[in-house]
Coordinates of C-alpha atoms and ligand atoms in Angstrom, one line a residue:
M94 CA 25.1 31.5 140.0
A95 CA 28.3 29.8 139.2
T96 CA 28.6 26.2 140.2
L97 CA 31.7 24.1 140.3
A98 CA 32.0 21.5 137.6
P99 CA 31.4 18.0 139.0
V100 CA 34.5 16.1 139.7
D101 CA 35.3 13.6 137.0
P102 CA 36.8 10.5 138.7
A103 CA 38.3 9.5 135.3
I104 CA 40.6 12.5 135.4
S105 CA 43.3 11.9 137.9
E106 CA 44.5 15.0 139.8
P107 CA 48.1 15.7 140.6
D108 CA 48.7 15.0 144.3
P109 CA 50.3 17.6 146.6
A110 CA 53.8 16.0 146.1
A111 CA 53.4 16.2 142.3
L112 CA 52.3 19.8 142.5
I113 CA 55.3 20.8 144.6
A114 CA 57.7 18.8 142.3
A115 CA 56.4 20.7 139.3
R116 CA 57.2 24.1 140.8
P117 CA 60.9 24.9 141.1
H118 CA 60.3 27.6 143.7
L119 CA 58.6 25.2 146.1
R120 CA 60.4 22.5 148.1
M121 CA 59.3 20.4 151.1
D122 CA 61.9 20.4 153.8
A123 CA 61.8 17.5 156.3
R124 CA 62.1 19.9 159.2
D125 CA 60.8 23.3 158.2
G126 CA 58.0 22.1 155.9
L127 CA 57.1 23.8 152.7
L128 CA 59.6 26.4 151.5
L129 CA 59.0 29.2 149.0
D130 CA 62.4 30.0 147.4
G131 CA 64.0 28.7 150.6
V132 CA 61.8 30.6 153.1
P133 CA 59.6 28.5 155.5
L134 CA 56.0 29.4 154.9
A135 CA 54.9 28.1 158.3
A136 CA 57.0 30.8 159.9
I137 CA 55.3 33.4 157.9
A138 CA 51.9 32.0 158.8
R139 CA 53.0 32.0 162.5
D140 CA 54.3 35.5 162.4
L141 CA 51.6 37.2 160.3
G142 CA 48.6 34.9 160.9
T143 CA 46.4 33.7 158.1
P144 CA 45.1 34.2 155.5
T145 CA 48.2 35.8 154.1
W146 CA 49.4 36.2 150.5
V147 CA 53.0 35.5 149.9
Y148 CA 54.9 36.5 146.7
S149 CA 58.4 35.4 145.8
A150 CA 60.6 38.2 144.4
P151 CA 63.2 35.7 142.9
T152 CA 60.5 33.8 141.1
L153 CA 58.9 36.9 139.7
L154 CA 62.3 38.2 138.5
A155 CA 63.3 34.9 137.0
R156 CA 60.0 34.8 135.1
Y157 CA 60.3 38.4 133.9
R158 CA 63.8 37.7 132.6
Q159 CA 62.8 34.5 130.9
L160 CA 60.0 36.3 129.0
R161 CA 62.2 39.3 128.2
D162 CA 65.0 37.1 126.9
A163 CA 62.6 35.1 124.8
M164 CA 61.3 38.3 123.2
A165 CA 64.9 39.7 122.8
E166 CA 65.9 36.5 120.9
T167 CA 63.3 37.2 118.2
G168 CA 65.4 40.2 117.1
L169 CA 62.4 42.4 117.2
D170 CA 62.3 45.7 119.0
A171 CA 60.2 44.3 121.9
H172 CA 58.9 45.9 125.0
I173 CA 57.1 44.3 128.0
H174 CA 54.3 46.3 129.6
Y175 CA 53.2 44.4 132.7
A176 CA 49.4 44.2 133.1
V177 CA 49.1 46.0 136.4
K178 CA 45.6 44.5 137.0
A179 CA 47.1 41.1 137.7
N180 CA 48.8 42.3 140.9
D181 CA 49.1 46.0 141.5
H182 CA 51.1 45.9 144.8
R183 CA 53.8 48.6 144.6
A184 CA 56.4 46.0 145.6
V185 CA 55.6 43.9 142.6
L186 CA 55.5 47.0 140.3
S187 CA 58.8 48.4 141.7
L188 CA 60.6 45.1 141.3
L189 CA 59.5 44.9 137.6
A190 CA 60.2 48.7 137.1
R191 CA 63.8 48.1 138.3
E192 CA 64.2 45.4 135.6
G193 CA 63.0 47.9 133.0
A194 CA 59.4 46.8 132.5
G195 CA 56.7 49.2 131.4
A196 CA 53.1 48.9 132.4
D197 CA 49.7 48.3 130.9
V198 CA 47.1 50.1 132.9
V199 CA 43.3 50.1 132.7
S200 CA 42.3 52.9 135.0
G201 CA 43.5 56.2 136.4
G202 CA 44.2 54.4 139.6
E203 CA 46.5 51.9 137.9
L204 CA 48.2 54.7 136.1
R205 CA 48.9 56.6 139.3
R206 CA 50.0 53.4 141.0
A207 CA 52.4 52.6 138.2
R208 CA 53.9 56.1 138.3
A209 CA 54.1 55.9 142.1
A210 CA 56.1 52.7 141.7
G211 CA 58.6 54.4 139.5
I212 CA 57.4 53.3 136.0
A213 CA 58.1 56.1 133.5
A214 CA 55.1 57.6 131.8
A215 CA 56.9 56.9 128.5
Q216 CA 56.6 53.2 129.3
I217 CA 52.9 53.1 130.1
V218 CA 50.1 52.1 127.8
F219 CA 46.5 52.6 128.7
S220 CA 44.0 49.9 127.7
G221 CA 40.3 49.6 128.5
V222 CA 36.9 49.9 126.9
G223 CA 35.6 52.8 128.9
K224 CA 38.2 55.4 129.9
S225 CA 36.6 58.4 131.6
E226 CA 37.3 61.9 130.6
D227 CA 39.3 62.4 133.8
E228 CA 41.3 59.3 133.0
M229 CA 42.1 60.5 129.5
R230 CA 43.1 63.9 130.9
L231 CA 45.4 62.2 133.4
A232 CA 47.0 60.1 130.6
L233 CA 47.4 63.2 128.4
A234 CA 48.9 65.3 131.2
E235 CA 51.3 62.5 132.0
N236 CA 52.1 62.1 128.3
I237 CA 52.1 58.3 128.5
A238 CA 53.4 56.3 125.6
Q239 CA 50.1 55.2 124.1
L240 CA 46.4 54.9 124.6
N241 CA 44.7 51.9 123.1
V242 CA 41.5 53.2 121.7
E243 CA 38.5 50.8 121.5
S244 CA 35.9 52.7 119.7
A245 CA 35.1 55.7 117.3
E246 CA 33.3 57.3 120.2
E247 CA 36.3 57.1 122.5
L248 CA 38.5 58.5 119.7
A249 CA 36.2 61.5 119.3
M250 CA 36.3 62.2 123.1
L251 CA 40.1 61.9 123.2
S252 CA 40.6 64.2 120.2
A253 CA 38.5 66.9 121.8
L254 CA 40.2 66.6 125.2
A255 CA 43.7 66.5 123.7
T256 CA 43.0 69.5 121.5
A257 CA 41.6 71.5 124.5
M258 CA 44.7 70.6 126.5
G259 CA 47.1 71.4 123.7
R260 CA 48.4 67.9 123.8
T261 CA 48.8 65.0 121.3
A262 CA 47.5 61.5 122.1
R263 CA 49.6 58.7 120.6
I264 CA 47.0 56.0 120.0
A265 CA 46.8 52.4 118.9
L266 CA 43.5 51.0 117.7
R267 CA 42.6 48.0 119.6
V268 CA 41.2 45.6 117.0
N269 CA 38.8 42.8 117.8
P270 CA 40.1 40.0 115.5
D271 CA 37.0 37.7 116.1
I272 CA 39.2 34.9 117.3
D273 CA 38.0 32.5 120.0
A274 CA 40.9 32.1 122.5
G275 CA 39.5 28.8 123.7
T276 CA 39.6 30.0 127.3
H277 CA 36.8 30.5 130.0
A278 CA 34.0 32.6 128.5
K279 CA 34.3 35.2 131.2
I280 CA 37.9 36.0 130.2
S281 CA 37.6 35.7 126.4
T282 CA 37.9 39.1 124.8
G283 CA 38.5 38.7 121.1
R284 CA 35.2 37.4 119.7
A285 CA 33.1 39.7 117.7
R286 CA 30.3 39.6 120.3
D287 CA 32.7 40.6 123.1
K288 CA 32.6 44.2 124.2
F289 CA 36.2 44.8 123.4
G290 CA 38.0 46.5 120.5
I291 CA 37.0 47.8 117.1
P292 CA 35.5 45.3 114.6
Y293 CA 38.2 44.1 112.3
A294 CA 36.3 45.2 109.2
E295 CA 36.0 48.8 110.5
A296 CA 39.6 49.2 111.7
A297 CA 41.3 50.5 108.5
A298 CA 38.7 53.2 108.0
L299 CA 38.9 54.3 111.6
Y300 CA 42.7 54.4 111.5
A301 CA 42.5 56.8 108.5
H302 CA 39.9 58.9 110.3
A303 CA 42.1 59.0 113.4
A304 CA 45.1 60.3 111.3
R305 CA 43.0 63.2 110.3
L306 CA 41.7 64.1 113.8
P307 CA 43.3 67.0 115.7
G308 CA 45.3 66.0 118.8
I309 CA 45.6 62.4 117.6
V310 CA 48.5 60.5 116.2
P311 CA 47.9 56.9 115.4
V312 CA 51.0 54.9 116.0
G313 CA 49.8 51.3 115.6
V314 CA 47.4 48.6 116.3
A315 CA 46.7 46.5 119.4
T316 CA 44.8 43.3 120.2
H317 CA 44.2 41.2 123.3
I318 CA 42.1 38.1 122.8
G319 CA 41.8 36.8 126.3
S320 CA 43.5 35.4 129.3
Q321 CA 44.8 32.0 130.5
I322 CA 45.3 30.9 126.9
L323 CA 46.8 27.4 126.7
S324 CA 47.3 27.0 123.0
L325 CA 49.4 29.1 120.6
A326 CA 46.9 28.6 117.8
P327 CA 44.6 31.5 118.7
F328 CA 47.5 33.8 119.1
R329 CA 48.8 32.8 115.7
A330 CA 45.4 33.4 114.1
A331 CA 44.9 36.7 115.8
Y332 CA 48.4 38.0 115.0
Q333 CA 48.1 36.9 111.3
R334 CA 45.0 39.0 111.0
I335 CA 46.7 42.0 112.7
A336 CA 49.7 41.6 110.4
A337 CA 47.4 41.6 107.4
L338 CA 45.8 44.8 108.7
V339 CA 49.2 46.5 109.1
G340 CA 49.9 45.6 105.5
D341 CA 46.5 47.0 104.4
L342 CA 47.0 50.2 106.4
R343 CA 50.4 50.8 104.9
A344 CA 49.2 50.1 101.4
A345 CA 46.6 52.9 102.1
G346 CA 49.4 55.2 103.0
Q347 CA 49.2 55.1 106.8
S348 CA 52.2 54.9 109.0
V349 CA 52.2 52.0 111.5
A350 CA 55.1 51.7 113.9
V351 CA 53.8 49.7 116.8
V352 CA 51.9 46.4 117.2
D353 CA 50.7 45.7 120.8
C354 CA 50.1 42.0 121.1
G355 CA 48.2 42.1 124.4
G356 CA 48.6 39.5 127.2
G357 CA 47.0 36.2 127.8
L358 CA 49.8 33.6 128.0
G359 CA 48.4 30.9 130.3
I360 CA 50.0 28.9 133.1
P361 CA 49.6 25.3 134.3
Y362 CA 47.4 25.5 137.5
R363 CA 46.9 21.7 137.5
D364 CA 48.9 19.7 135.0
E365 CA 48.0 21.5 131.8
I366 CA 50.6 21.8 129.1
A367 CA 51.1 25.5 128.7
P368 CA 52.9 27.3 125.9
S369 CA 56.3 28.7 126.7
P370 CA 57.4 32.3 126.3
A371 CA 59.8 31.1 123.6
G372 CA 56.8 29.5 121.8
L373 CA 54.8 32.8 122.0
A374 CA 57.8 34.8 121.0
A375 CA 58.2 32.6 117.9
V376 CA 54.6 33.2 116.9
I377 CA 55.1 36.9 117.3
R378 CA 58.3 36.8 115.3
N379 CA 56.7 34.9 112.5
A380 CA 53.8 37.3 112.3
F381 CA 55.7 40.6 112.5
A382 CA 59.4 40.2 111.8
A383 CA 58.9 41.2 108.1
L384 CA 56.9 44.3 109.0
D385 CA 59.6 46.4 110.8
V386 CA 57.4 47.3 113.7
S387 CA 58.1 47.6 117.4
V388 CA 56.2 45.1 119.4
K389 CA 54.6 45.4 122.8
L390 CA 53.5 42.6 125.1
E391 CA 51.1 43.0 128.1
P392 CA 51.6 39.9 130.2
G393 CA 50.1 39.7 133.7
R394 CA 49.3 36.2 134.9
W395 CA 52.3 34.5 133.4
L396 CA 54.7 36.8 135.2
V397 CA 53.1 36.9 138.7
G398 CA 50.7 34.0 139.0
P399 CA 53.1 31.2 139.9
A400 CA 55.1 33.6 142.0
G401 CA 52.4 33.9 144.6
L402 CA 50.3 31.8 147.0
L403 CA 47.7 32.2 149.7
L404 CA 48.4 30.7 153.1
A405 CA 45.4 29.5 155.1
R406 CA 44.7 27.6 158.3
V407 CA 42.2 24.9 158.8
V408 CA 39.4 26.1 161.1
L409 CA 37.8 22.6 161.3
Q410 CA 37.1 19.5 159.4
K411 CA 33.4 18.5 159.2
Q412 CA 32.1 15.2 158.1
T413 CA 28.6 14.9 156.7
G414 CA 27.0 11.8 155.2
A415 CA 28.0 13.3 151.8
A416 CA 31.5 14.5 152.1
R417 CA 34.5 15.6 154.2
F418 CA 34.6 19.4 154.3
V419 CA 37.8 21.1 155.3
V420 CA 36.9 24.6 156.3
L421 CA 39.7 27.2 155.9
D422 CA 40.1 30.6 157.3
A423 CA 40.6 31.9 153.7
A424 CA 37.5 32.4 151.6
M425 CA 36.1 33.6 148.3
N426 CA 36.4 37.2 149.5
D427 CA 40.2 36.6 149.4
L428 CA 40.6 34.4 146.4
I429 CA 37.5 34.6 144.2
R430 CA 38.8 32.7 141.1
P431 CA 37.3 29.3 142.0
A432 CA 33.9 30.8 142.6
M433 CA 34.0 33.1 139.6
Y434 CA 35.6 31.0 136.9
E435 CA 35.5 27.4 138.3
A436 CA 39.3 27.9 138.5
W437 CA 41.4 25.0 139.8
H438 CA 44.2 25.9 142.3
G439 CA 46.6 23.4 143.8
I440 CA 46.2 23.0 147.6
V441 CA 49.1 21.6 149.5
P442 CA 49.8 21.1 153.2
L443 CA 52.7 22.9 154.7
S444 CA 53.7 20.0 156.9
P445 CA 56.1 17.4 155.7
V446 CA 54.3 14.7 157.7
A447 CA 50.9 15.6 156.1
L448 CA 52.5 15.4 152.7
H449 CA 53.1 11.7 153.0
A450 CA 50.0 10.8 155.0
P451 CA 47.2 8.8 153.3
C452 CA 44.8 10.9 151.3
T453 CA 41.0 10.8 151.0
E454 CA 38.6 13.0 149.1
A455 CA 37.7 16.4 150.6
D456 CA 35.9 19.5 149.7
I457 CA 38.0 22.5 150.6
V458 CA 35.8 25.5 151.5
G459 CA 35.8 28.9 153.1
P460 CA 33.6 30.1 156.0
V461 CA 31.6 32.6 153.8
C462 CA 27.8 31.9 153.7
E463 CA 27.7 30.9 150.1
T464 CA 28.0 27.4 148.5
G465 CA 30.2 29.1 145.9
D466 CA 32.7 29.7 148.6
T467 CA 34.4 26.4 147.6
F468 CA 38.0 26.2 146.6
A469 CA 38.0 22.6 145.5
R470 CA 35.8 19.6 145.4
G471 CA 36.7 16.0 145.8
R472 CA 40.4 16.8 146.3
M473 CA 42.7 14.0 147.5
L474 CA 44.2 15.3 150.7
P475 CA 45.4 14.0 154.0
D476 CA 43.7 14.5 157.3
L477 CA 43.9 18.2 158.0
P478 CA 43.1 18.8 161.7
P479 CA 42.2 22.3 163.0
G480 CA 45.2 24.5 162.9
A481 CA 46.9 22.7 160.0
L482 CA 48.3 25.1 157.4
V483 CA 47.8 24.9 153.7
A484 CA 49.0 26.9 150.6
L485 CA 46.7 27.7 147.7
L486 CA 49.1 27.7 144.8
D487 CA 49.5 30.0 141.8
A488 CA 47.6 32.8 143.4
G489 CA 49.9 35.7 142.6
A490 CA 47.8 36.9 139.7
Y491 CA 44.1 38.0 140.1
G492 CA 44.3 37.1 143.8
A493 CA 44.7 40.0 146.2
V494 CA 43.6 42.5 143.6
M495 CA 40.2 40.8 143.4
S496 CA 39.6 40.5 147.1
S497 CA 36.7 42.1 148.9
T498 CA 35.7 42.5 152.5
Y499 CA 32.5 40.5 152.0
N500 CA 31.2 39.1 155.3
A501 CA 33.1 41.8 157.1
R502 CA 36.4 40.0 156.5
P503 CA 39.4 42.3 156.5
L504 CA 41.8 42.2 153.6
A505 CA 44.5 39.6 154.2
A506 CA 48.1 40.4 155.0
E507 CA 50.7 40.3 152.2
A508 CA 54.4 39.4 152.4
M509 CA 57.2 39.1 149.9
V510 CA 60.0 36.6 150.0
G511 CA 63.5 37.5 148.9
G512 CA 67.1 36.9 150.0
N513 CA 66.3 34.0 152.3
S514 CA 63.8 36.1 154.4
Y515 CA 60.5 37.8 154.0
A516 CA 59.1 41.3 154.4
V517 CA 55.6 42.3 155.3
I518 CA 54.4 44.4 152.4
R519 CA 50.9 45.0 153.7
P520 CA 49.7 44.3 157.3
R521 CA 46.4 42.6 157.7
Q522 CA 43.6 45.2 157.5
P523 CA 42.5 46.2 161.0
I524 CA 38.9 45.3 161.6
E525 CA 38.0 48.9 162.5
A526 CA 39.1 50.0 159.0
L527 CA 36.1 48.2 157.7
W528 CA 33.7 50.8 159.0
G529 CA 36.2 53.6 159.7
E530 CA 35.2 55.6 156.6
E531 CA 31.5 55.1 157.0
I532 CA 29.4 58.2 158.0
L533 CA 26.1 57.9 159.6
P534 CA 23.4 60.3 158.5
P535 CA 23.0 63.0 161.2
W536 CA 19.6 61.8 162.3
L537 CA 21.1 58.4 163.1
D538 CA 24.2 59.8 164.7
A539 CA 22.5 61.6 167.5
P540 CA 22.5 59.7 170.9
R541 CA 19.2 58.1 171.5
A542 CA 17.1 59.8 174.2
Ligands
LIG23 N1 46.0 43.3 128.4 C1 44.7 43.5 128.4 C2 44.1 44.6 127.6 C3 43.9 42.8 129.3 O1 42.6 43.0 129.4 C4 44.5 41.8 130.1 C5 43.8 41.0 131.1 C6 45.9 41.6 130.0 C7 46.6 42.4 129.1 C8 46.7 40.6 130.9 O2 46.3 39.3 130.6 P1 47.1 38.1 131.2 O3 48.5 38.1 130.6 O4 47.1 38.3 132.7 O5 46.3 36.9 130.8 N2 40.5 37.9 136.5 C9 40.7 36.9 135.5 C10 41.6 37.4 134.4 C11 41.1 38.6 133.7 C12 42.1 39.2 132.7 C13 41.6 40.5 132.3 N3 42.5 41.1 131.3 C14 41.2 35.6 136.1 O6 41.4 35.6 137.4 O7 41.5 34.6 135.5

């Protein structure tokens, strides 16, 4: 079972005021408390209850435009395909669709969602190590831009299905460049021992094989080495290998029009120095500008992570001989990242008074019956009496999408801020919905005599 890393007292943590100061979309107002792009979060918590996810449309748009512009400045023919898995709410997808973003999907469900949000099939790429036949059929019927194929076995399945349907599958081979992205082991995808992609040494032969298969047109190569990557070096190493492969393929007479660079650009959750979109764009330009390819990027976290937060209320504070525990009404079923990846999320009070009150160490936990249901350990925070409101920061990516109803806790409400107000984009799940679709076997359903 995952345990949280012990707190190292030598590493000073940013205090709530520093966390707010480092995020342009957050501001502490002396009267209204913490504002997300000008909208008081306490009012949202009061209106909708807690826990509630809140996303900022202006922040999401600003980040999309920053990344798009950085890519445009490379002079490459570049396309952004938002990784739907990071946050698949239709409001998020529609917002990005209106800006012209495409989508990277990893399931038939995500493909249907992206289409429902108005993303054109011609702007959708389908990634994933195990696409089912039904999912491939859907992708072929929709005639999406590209399927990123991860194995010879998948290629054979796709060729048979496409031929039977009288369709052509444009494919990119997802190549595993055997590069360690230097991120958490559970979200590293580009090492030889990871399940993803085609071994680098086998890629050229498989590409030539693909070009001969009926129903298949190879258009390029793809790679994705992991997520929350905080250094440009692994990107540089991976893209250099991919560029060399493109050269080899062309020398062998293959046509290669597309390089899909994957996602993975990290964000500062704590006080990490993260690479900028311009930095990543420069790495991509250096690797591919001379090759005359069109470039795709599949960012998820960088776009939507900082644009969202999770509002929670303090249920109670409990003091044991060992620690002060602040028990929230949000839990690991809502935001699983700390339990699953030892992830660090900033936690800040919504009240301006609390922000300047003296701090002591506290463990911030949820009410779920697992020790892993711990958001933070040894965090310097003020007194947080029952009813106090807090925000868990940078929770827009891999937050709501990874929620469950463990401990019979309904899915939290979701709201989106924009234009100085907010809109409910998903009401809190009614408790009855938790068992509404369950069916008792007939021998249990009969009234007891
Ligand atoms: N493309 C592919 C093929 C991917 O597998 C992923 C993420 C992305 C793009 C987007 O990566 P991003 O830009 O968001 O780093 N649940 C984990 C992260 C899992 C990432 C899975 N793949 C977390 O909460 O940290």
